[in-house]
Tab-separated table of C-alpha atoms in Angstrom:
chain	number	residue	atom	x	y	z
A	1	UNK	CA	-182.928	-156.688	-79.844
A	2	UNK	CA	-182.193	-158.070	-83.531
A	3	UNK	CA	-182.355	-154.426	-84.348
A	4	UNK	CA	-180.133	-153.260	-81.674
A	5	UNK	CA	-177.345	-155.787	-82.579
A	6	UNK	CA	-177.836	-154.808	-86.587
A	7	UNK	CA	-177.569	-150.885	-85.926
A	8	UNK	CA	-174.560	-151.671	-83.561
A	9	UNK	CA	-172.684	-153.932	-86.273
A	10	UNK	CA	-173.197	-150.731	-88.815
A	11	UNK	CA	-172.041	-148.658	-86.445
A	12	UNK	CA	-168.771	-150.394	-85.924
A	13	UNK	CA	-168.330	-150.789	-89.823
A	14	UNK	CA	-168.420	-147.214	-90.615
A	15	UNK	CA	-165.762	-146.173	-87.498
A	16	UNK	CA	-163.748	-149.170	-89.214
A	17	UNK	CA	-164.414	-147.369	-92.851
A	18	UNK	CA	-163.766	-144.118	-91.242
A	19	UNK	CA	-159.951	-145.263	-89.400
A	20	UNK	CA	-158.998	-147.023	-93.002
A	21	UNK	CA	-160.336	-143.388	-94.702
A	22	UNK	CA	-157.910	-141.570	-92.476
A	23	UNK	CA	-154.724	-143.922	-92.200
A	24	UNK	CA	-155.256	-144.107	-96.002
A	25	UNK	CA	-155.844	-140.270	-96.576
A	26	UNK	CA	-152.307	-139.782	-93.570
A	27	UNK	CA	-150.381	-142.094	-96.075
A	28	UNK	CA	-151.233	-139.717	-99.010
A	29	UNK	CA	-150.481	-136.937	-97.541
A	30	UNK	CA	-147.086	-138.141	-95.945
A	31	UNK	CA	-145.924	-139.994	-99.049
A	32	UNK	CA	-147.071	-137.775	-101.704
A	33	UNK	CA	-144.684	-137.613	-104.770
A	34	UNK	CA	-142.363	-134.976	-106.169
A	35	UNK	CA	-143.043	-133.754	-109.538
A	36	UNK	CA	-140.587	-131.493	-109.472
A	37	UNK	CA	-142.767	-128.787	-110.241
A	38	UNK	CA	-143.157	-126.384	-107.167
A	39	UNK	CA	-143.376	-123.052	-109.054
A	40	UNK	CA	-146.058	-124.687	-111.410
A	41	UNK	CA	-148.215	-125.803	-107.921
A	42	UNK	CA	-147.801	-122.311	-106.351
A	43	UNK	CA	-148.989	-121.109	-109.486
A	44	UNK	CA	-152.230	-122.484	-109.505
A	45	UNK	CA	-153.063	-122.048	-106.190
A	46	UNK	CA	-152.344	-118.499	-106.326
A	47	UNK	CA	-154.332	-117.890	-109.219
A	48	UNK	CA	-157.309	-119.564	-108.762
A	49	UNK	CA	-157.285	-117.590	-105.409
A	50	UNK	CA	-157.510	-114.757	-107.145
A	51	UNK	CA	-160.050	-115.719	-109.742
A	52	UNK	CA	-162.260	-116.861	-107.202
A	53	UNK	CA	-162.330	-113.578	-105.912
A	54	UNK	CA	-160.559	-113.736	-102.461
A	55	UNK	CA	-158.363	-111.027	-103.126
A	56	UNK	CA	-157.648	-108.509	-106.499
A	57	UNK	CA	-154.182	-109.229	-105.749
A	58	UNK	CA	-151.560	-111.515	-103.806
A	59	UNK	CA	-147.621	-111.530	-103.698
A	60	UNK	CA	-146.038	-115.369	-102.683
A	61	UNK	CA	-142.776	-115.644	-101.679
A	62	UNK	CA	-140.754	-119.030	-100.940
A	63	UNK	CA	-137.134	-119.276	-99.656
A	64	UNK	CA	-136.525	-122.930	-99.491
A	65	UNK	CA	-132.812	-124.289	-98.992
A	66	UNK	CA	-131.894	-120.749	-100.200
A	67	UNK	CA	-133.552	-119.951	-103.008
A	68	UNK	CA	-136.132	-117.693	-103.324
A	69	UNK	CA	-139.356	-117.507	-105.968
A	70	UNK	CA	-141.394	-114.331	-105.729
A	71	UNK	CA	-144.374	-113.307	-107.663
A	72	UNK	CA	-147.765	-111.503	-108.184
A	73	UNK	CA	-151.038	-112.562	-109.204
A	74	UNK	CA	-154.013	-110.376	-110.261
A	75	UNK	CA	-153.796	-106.710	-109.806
A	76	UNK	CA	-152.653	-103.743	-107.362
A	77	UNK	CA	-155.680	-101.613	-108.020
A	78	UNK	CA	-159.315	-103.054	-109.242
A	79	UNK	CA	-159.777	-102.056	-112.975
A	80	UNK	CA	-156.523	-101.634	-113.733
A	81	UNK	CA	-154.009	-104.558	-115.048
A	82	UNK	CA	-150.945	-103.961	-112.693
A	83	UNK	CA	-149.201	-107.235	-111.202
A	84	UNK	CA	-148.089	-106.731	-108.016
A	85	UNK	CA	-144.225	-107.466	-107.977
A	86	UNK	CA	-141.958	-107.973	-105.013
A	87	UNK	CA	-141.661	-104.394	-104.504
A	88	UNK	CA	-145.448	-103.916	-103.928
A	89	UNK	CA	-146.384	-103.090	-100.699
A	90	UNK	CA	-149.132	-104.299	-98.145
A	91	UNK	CA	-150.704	-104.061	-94.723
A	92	UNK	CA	-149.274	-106.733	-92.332
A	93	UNK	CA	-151.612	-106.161	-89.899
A	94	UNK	CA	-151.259	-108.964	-87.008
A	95	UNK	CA	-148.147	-110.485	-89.044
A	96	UNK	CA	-146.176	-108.022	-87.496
A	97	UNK	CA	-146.781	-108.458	-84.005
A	98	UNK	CA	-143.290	-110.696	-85.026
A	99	UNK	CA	-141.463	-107.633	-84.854
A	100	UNK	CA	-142.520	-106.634	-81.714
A	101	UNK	CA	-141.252	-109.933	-79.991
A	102	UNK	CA	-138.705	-110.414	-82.313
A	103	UNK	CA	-137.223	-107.316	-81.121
A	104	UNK	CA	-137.610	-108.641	-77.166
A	105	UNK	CA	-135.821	-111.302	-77.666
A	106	UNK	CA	-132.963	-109.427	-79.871
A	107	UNK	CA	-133.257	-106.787	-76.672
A	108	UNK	CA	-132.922	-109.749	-73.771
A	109	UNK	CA	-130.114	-110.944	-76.023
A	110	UNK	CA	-128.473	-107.483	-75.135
A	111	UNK	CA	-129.554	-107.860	-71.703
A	112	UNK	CA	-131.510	-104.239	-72.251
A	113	UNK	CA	-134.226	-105.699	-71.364
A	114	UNK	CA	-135.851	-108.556	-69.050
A	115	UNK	CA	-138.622	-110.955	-70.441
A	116	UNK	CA	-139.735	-112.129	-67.068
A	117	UNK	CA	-140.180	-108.577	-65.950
A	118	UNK	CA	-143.540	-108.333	-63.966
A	119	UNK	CA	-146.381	-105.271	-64.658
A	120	UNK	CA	-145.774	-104.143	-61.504
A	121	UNK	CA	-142.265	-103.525	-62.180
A	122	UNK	CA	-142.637	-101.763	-65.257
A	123	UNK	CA	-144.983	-99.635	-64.257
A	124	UNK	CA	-144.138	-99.199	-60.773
A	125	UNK	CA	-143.731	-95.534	-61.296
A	126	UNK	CA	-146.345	-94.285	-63.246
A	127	UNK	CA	-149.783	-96.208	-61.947
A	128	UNK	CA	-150.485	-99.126	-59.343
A	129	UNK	CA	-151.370	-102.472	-61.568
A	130	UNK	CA	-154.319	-104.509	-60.035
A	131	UNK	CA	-153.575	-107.862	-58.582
A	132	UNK	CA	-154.648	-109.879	-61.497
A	133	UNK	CA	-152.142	-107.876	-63.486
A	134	UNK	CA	-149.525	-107.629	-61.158
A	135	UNK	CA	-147.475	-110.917	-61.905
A	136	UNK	CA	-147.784	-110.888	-65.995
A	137	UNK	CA	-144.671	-110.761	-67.687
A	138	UNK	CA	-143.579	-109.470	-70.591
A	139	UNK	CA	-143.058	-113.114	-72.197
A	140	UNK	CA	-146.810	-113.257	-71.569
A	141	UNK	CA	-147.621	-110.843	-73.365
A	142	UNK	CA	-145.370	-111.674	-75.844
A	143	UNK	CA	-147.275	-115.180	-76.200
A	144	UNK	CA	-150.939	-113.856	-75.259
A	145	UNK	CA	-150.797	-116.167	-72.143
A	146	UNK	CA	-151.266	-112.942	-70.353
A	147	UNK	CA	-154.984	-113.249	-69.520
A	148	UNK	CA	-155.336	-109.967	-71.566
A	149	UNK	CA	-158.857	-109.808	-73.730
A	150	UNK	CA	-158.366	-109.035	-77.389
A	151	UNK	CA	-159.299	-105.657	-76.807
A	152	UNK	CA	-160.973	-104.027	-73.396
A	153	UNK	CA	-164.402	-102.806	-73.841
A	154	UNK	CA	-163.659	-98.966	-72.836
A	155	UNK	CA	-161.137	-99.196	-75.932
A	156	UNK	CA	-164.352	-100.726	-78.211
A	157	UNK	CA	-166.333	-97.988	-76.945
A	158	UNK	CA	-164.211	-95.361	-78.885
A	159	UNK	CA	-163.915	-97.756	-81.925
A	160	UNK	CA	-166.650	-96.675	-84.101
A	161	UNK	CA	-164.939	-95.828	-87.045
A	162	UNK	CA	-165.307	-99.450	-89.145
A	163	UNK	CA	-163.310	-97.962	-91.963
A	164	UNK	CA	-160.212	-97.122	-89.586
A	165	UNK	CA	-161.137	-98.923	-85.749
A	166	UNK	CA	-157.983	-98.034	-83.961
A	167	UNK	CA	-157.827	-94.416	-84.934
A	168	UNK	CA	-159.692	-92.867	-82.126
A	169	UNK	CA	-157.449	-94.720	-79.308
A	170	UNK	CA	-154.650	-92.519	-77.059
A	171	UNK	CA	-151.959	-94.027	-75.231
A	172	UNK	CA	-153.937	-92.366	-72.166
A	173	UNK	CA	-156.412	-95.318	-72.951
A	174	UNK	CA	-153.557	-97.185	-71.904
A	175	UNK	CA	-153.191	-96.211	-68.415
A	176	UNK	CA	-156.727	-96.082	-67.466
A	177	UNK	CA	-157.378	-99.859	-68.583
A	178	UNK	CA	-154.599	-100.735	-66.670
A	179	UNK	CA	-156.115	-98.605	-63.430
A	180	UNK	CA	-158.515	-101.755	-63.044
A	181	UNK	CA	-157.928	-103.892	-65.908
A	182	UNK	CA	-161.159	-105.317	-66.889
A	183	UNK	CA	-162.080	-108.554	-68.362
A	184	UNK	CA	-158.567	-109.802	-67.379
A	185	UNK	CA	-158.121	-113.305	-66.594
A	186	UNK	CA	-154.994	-114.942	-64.751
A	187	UNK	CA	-152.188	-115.352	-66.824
A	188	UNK	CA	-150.922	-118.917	-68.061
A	189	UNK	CA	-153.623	-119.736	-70.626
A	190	UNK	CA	-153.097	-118.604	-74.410
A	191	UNK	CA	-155.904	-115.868	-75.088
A	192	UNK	CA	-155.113	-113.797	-78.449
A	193	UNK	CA	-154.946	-110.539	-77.228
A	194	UNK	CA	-153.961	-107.607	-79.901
A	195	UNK	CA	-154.131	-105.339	-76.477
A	196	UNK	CA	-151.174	-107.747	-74.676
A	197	UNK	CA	-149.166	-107.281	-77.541
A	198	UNK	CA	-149.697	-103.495	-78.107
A	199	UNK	CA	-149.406	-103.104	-74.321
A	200	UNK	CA	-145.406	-104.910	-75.251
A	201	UNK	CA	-144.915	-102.132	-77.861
A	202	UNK	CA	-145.640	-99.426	-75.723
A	203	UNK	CA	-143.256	-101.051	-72.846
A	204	UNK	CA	-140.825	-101.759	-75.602
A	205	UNK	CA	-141.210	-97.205	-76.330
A	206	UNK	CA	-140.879	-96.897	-72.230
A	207	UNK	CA	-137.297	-99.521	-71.780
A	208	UNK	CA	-135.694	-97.257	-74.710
A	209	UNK	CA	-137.113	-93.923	-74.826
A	210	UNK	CA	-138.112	-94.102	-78.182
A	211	UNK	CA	-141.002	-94.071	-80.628
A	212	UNK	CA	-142.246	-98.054	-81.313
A	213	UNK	CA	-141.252	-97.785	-85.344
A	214	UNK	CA	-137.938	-96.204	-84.594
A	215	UNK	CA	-137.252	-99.119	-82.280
A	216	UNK	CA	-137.842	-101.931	-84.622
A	217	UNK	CA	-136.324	-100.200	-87.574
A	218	UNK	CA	-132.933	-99.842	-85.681
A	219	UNK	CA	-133.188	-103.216	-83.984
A	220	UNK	CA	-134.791	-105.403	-86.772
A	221	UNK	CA	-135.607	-103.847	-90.386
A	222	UNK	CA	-132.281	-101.685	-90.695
A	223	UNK	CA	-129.994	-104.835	-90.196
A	224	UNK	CA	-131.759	-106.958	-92.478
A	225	UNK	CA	-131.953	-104.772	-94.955
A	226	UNK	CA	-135.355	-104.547	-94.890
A	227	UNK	CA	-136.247	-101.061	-96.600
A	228	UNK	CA	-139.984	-101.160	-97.476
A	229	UNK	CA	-141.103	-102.001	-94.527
A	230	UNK	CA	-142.505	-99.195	-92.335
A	231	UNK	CA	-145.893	-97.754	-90.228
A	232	UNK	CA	-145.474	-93.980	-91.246
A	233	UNK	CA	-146.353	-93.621	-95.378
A	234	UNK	CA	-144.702	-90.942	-96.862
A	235	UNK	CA	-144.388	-89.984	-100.367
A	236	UNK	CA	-142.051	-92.198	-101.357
A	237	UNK	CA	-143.725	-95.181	-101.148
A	238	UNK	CA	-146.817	-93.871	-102.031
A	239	UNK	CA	-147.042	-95.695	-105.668
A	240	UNK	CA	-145.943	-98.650	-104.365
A	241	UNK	CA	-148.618	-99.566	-102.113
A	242	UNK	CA	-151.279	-101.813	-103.179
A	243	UNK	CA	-155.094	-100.649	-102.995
A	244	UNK	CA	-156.586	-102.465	-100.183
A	245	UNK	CA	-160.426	-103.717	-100.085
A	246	UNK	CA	-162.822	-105.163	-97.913
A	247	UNK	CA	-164.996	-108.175	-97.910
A	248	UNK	CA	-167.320	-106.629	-100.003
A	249	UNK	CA	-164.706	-105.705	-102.612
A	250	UNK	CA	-164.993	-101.896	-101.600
A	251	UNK	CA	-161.364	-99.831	-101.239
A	252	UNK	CA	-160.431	-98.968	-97.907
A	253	UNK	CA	-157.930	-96.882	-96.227
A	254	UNK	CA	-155.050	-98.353	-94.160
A	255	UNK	CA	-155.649	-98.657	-90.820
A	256	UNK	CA	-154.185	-95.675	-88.457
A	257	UNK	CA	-152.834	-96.680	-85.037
A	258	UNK	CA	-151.057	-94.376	-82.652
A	259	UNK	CA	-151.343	-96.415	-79.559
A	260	UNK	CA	-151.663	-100.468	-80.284
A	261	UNK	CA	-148.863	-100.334	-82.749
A	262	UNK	CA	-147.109	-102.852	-81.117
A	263	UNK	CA	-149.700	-105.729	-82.266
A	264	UNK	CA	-149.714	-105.165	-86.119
A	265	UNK	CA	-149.040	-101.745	-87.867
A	266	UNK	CA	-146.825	-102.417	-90.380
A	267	UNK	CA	-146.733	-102.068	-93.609
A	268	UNK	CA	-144.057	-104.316	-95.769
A	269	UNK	CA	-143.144	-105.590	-99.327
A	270	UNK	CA	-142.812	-109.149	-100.590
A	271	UNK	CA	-138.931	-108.947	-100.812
A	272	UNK	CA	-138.636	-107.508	-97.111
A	273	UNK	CA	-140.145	-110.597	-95.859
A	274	UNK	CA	-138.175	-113.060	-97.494
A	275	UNK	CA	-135.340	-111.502	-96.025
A	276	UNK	CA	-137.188	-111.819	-92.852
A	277	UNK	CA	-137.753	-115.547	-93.625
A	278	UNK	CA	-134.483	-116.072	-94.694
A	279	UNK	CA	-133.093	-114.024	-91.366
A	280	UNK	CA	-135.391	-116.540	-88.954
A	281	UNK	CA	-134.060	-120.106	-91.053
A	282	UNK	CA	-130.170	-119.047	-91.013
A	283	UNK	CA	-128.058	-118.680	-88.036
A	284	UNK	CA	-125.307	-116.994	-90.038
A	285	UNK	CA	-127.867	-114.710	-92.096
A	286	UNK	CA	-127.401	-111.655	-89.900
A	287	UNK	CA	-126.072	-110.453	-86.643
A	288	UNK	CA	-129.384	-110.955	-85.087
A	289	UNK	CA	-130.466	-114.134	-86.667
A	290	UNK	CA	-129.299	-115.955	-83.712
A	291	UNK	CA	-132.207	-114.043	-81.796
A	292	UNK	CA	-134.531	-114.542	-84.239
A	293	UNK	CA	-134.318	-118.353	-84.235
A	294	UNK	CA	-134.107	-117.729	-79.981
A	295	UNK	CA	-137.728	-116.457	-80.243
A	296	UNK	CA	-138.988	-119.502	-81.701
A	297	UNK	CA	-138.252	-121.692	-79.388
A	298	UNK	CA	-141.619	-122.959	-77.699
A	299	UNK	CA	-142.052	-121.296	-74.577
A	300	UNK	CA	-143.068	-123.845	-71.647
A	301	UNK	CA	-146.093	-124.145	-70.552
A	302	UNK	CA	-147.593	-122.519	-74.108
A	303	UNK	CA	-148.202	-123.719	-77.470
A	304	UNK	CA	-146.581	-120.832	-78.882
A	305	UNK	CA	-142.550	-118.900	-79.129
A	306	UNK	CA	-142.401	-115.138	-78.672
A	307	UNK	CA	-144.947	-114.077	-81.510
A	308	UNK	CA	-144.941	-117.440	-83.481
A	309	UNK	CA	-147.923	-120.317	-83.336
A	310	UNK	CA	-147.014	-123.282	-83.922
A	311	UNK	CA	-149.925	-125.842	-85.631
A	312	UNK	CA	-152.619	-127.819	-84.171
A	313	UNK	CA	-153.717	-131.569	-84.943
A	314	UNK	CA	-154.814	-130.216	-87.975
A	315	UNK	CA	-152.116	-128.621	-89.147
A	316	UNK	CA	-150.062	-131.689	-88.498
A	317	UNK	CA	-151.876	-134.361	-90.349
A	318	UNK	CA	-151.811	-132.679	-93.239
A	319	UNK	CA	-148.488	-132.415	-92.954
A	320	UNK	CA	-146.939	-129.166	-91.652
A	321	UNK	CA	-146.412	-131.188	-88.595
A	322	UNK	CA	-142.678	-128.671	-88.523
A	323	UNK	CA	-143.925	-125.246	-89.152
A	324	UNK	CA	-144.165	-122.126	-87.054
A	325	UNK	CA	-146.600	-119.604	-88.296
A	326	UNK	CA	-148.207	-115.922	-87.724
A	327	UNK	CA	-151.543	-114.575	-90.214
A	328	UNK	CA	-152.781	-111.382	-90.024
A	329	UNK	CA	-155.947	-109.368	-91.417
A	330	UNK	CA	-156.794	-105.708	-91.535
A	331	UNK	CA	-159.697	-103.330	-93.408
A	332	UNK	CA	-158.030	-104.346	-96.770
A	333	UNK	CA	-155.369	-106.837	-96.107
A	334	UNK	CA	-154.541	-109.837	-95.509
A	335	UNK	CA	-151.490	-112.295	-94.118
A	336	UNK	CA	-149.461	-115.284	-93.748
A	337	UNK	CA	-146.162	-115.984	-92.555
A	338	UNK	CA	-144.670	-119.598	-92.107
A	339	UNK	CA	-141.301	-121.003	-91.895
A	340	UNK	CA	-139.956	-124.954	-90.720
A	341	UNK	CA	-136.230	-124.733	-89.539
A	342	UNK	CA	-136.184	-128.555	-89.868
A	343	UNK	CA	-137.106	-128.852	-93.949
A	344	UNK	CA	-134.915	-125.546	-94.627
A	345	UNK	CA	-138.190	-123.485	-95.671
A	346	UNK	CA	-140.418	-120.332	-95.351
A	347	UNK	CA	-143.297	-118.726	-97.013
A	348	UNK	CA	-145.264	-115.591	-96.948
A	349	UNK	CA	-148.507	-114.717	-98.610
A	350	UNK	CA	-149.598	-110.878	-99.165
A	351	UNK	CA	-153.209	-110.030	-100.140
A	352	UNK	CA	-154.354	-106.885	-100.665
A	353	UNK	CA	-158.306	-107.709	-99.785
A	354	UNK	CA	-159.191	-109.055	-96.170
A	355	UNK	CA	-160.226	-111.990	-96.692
A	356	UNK	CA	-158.180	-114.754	-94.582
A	357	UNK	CA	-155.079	-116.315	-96.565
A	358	UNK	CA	-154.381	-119.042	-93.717
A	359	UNK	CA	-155.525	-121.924	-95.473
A	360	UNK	CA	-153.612	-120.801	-98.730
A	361	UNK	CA	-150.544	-120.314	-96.861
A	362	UNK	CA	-150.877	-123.755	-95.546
A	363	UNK	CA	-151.288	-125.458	-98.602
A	364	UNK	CA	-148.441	-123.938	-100.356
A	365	UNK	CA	-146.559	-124.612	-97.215
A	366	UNK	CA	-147.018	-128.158	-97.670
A	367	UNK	CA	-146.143	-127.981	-101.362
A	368	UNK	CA	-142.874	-126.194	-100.713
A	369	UNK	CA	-142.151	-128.901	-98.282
A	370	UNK	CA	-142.743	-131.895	-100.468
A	371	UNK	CA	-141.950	-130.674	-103.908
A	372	UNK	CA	-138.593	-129.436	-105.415
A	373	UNK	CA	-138.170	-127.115	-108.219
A	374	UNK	CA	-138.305	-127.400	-111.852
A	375	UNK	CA	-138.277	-123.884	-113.310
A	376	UNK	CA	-138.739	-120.619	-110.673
A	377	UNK	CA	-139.327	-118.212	-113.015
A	378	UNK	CA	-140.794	-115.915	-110.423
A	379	UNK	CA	-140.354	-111.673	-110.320
């Protein structure tokens, strides 16, 4: 019994220790002071990414109460000593799927298009859409509350190409999922689901009778200027694009997608998506700003806008309690988009090796937030 009552008075000291460890460590983090020294922080963190191997190269950029600090660490190409630069170019991969809402919302704005439309109305006269299928709406998909898995099985069956998964797929692939639509569950819960949102970008090609790139180029990239940012490589961006690698540090090829396109094929530069940032912080940016900042509005009943995630507990007590965020990670790449419309701020973070960037991006999220600038002597 003495025993009992010993091991029970420990264990209430340590939760004790543990609640004055976090109140302590919350106070820290919410009172932390300003050096005045933001471009020196981002600095650092950047580098020693890089030295530590997690990518060969990385572009940050910050807009925060309008300005804007871009720059490159480490290289565009393994064994040669190019910096990236804000004109250097990388995959987006699942950063993207922001355009494809984005460009909902700027189309529902327009009233061209509905985002409670049903399946079953969409596709009412092509195929018949299974009950479990036949009440998701666009917005679902457009917050992966659609009950969607990631990706079917009969599509995973034809991706055995590791260097370049989504190459084999057709848009007939499409259609026959949808025939019986497999592994679906009812809609309402968030499930990531690169299918849901590929599955928008191919509705998005049916409502306007044109090609998925063409769409968001005339509805998104064209009005904000946004230049170097595009799925189809051609020869003029050819030099510009960083060398992508894998985990193991080997080069790989950028992924090829014909028929998913819609949930994170493009390609984009470091100044592109500060204009992006800056477009999604500033009503009176652009003509379609005000549809931007429409999509990021949570969404009820989800944790999520149209495309953006907003943070967890985590997230919060360490101090991004404000953000809205997207990541992303292909072959070679890797992601990270965040902006906070209260503090005035945004950040992106462009690696050209896949190894995740989330945790970077968060850190020099919360540094943009708390600290101001001394010098920005950024590219």
């Amino acid at each position: 019994m003495k025993f009992l009552k010993i091991f029970g008075t420990i264990i209430v000291v340590l939760i004790i220790i543990l609640i004055i460890l976090f109140l302590f460590t919350k106070y820290r983090i919410d009172n932390i002071k300003d050096k005045g020294d933001l471009a020196k922080l981002i600095d650092f963190e950047a580098q020693k990414f890089v030295d530590n191997g997690n990518s060969n190269g990385i572009i940050v950029g910050v807009v925060k109460n309008g300005d804007i600090y871009i720059k490159g660490y480490g290289t565009i190409k393994k064994g040669e000593n190019i910096l990236p630069d804000s004109s250097t170019i990388f995959e987006l991969a699942s950063t993207s799927k922001l355009f494809t809402t984005s460009v909902l919302q700027i189309l529902s704005d327009k009233n061209e298009m509905n985002k409670h439309e049903t399946l079953s109305s969409v596709f009412k006269n092509q195929i018949s859409i299974p009950d479990v299928a036949k009440n998701t709406t666009l917005e679902n998909l457009a917050t992966h509350t659609s009950g969607f898995p990631s990706i079917p099985n009969s599509f995973l069956k034809k991706m055995t190409d590791t260097t370049n998964p989504y190459k084999g797929l057709e848009t007939q692939d499409i259609y026959e999922y949808l025939i019986n639509c497999e592994g679906k569950n009812k809609e309402g819960t968030f499930e990531y689901s690169n299918f849901g949102m590929g599955l928008l970008g191919h509705i998005l090609e049916l409502k306007t009778g044109k090609k998925y790139e063409q769409i968001v180029q005339e509805q998104l990239l064209t009005t904000l200027g946004m230049r170097s940012t595009f799925i189809t490589v051609d020869s003029h961006y050819q030099s510009r694009i960083s060398q992508g690698y894998n985990e193991h540090d080997q080069p790989t090829p950028i992924w090829i997608d014909n028929v998913l396109t819609g949930a994170g094929s493009f390609l984009s530069s470091g100044e592109d998506m500060v204009k992006f940032i800056k477009a999604n912080l500033y009503e009176d940016y652009s003509p379609i700003s005000k549809s931007l900042i429409n999509s990021q509005k949570k969404i009820e009943n989800t944790d999520n806008g149209l495309g953006w995630l907003y943070t967890d507990w985590m997230d919060k007590f360490m101090g991004n309690e404000n953000i809205i965020w997207h990541n992303g990670m292909a072959g070679g790449y890797a992601s990270f988009i965040a902006i906070d419309s209260v503090n005035k701020y945004g950040i992106v973070v462009l690696s050209n090796k896949s190894y995740d960037v989330t945790y970077l991006g968060m850190k020099l999220a919360y540094y943009t937030k708390t600290q101001s600038w001394k010098n920005k002597n950024g590219i």
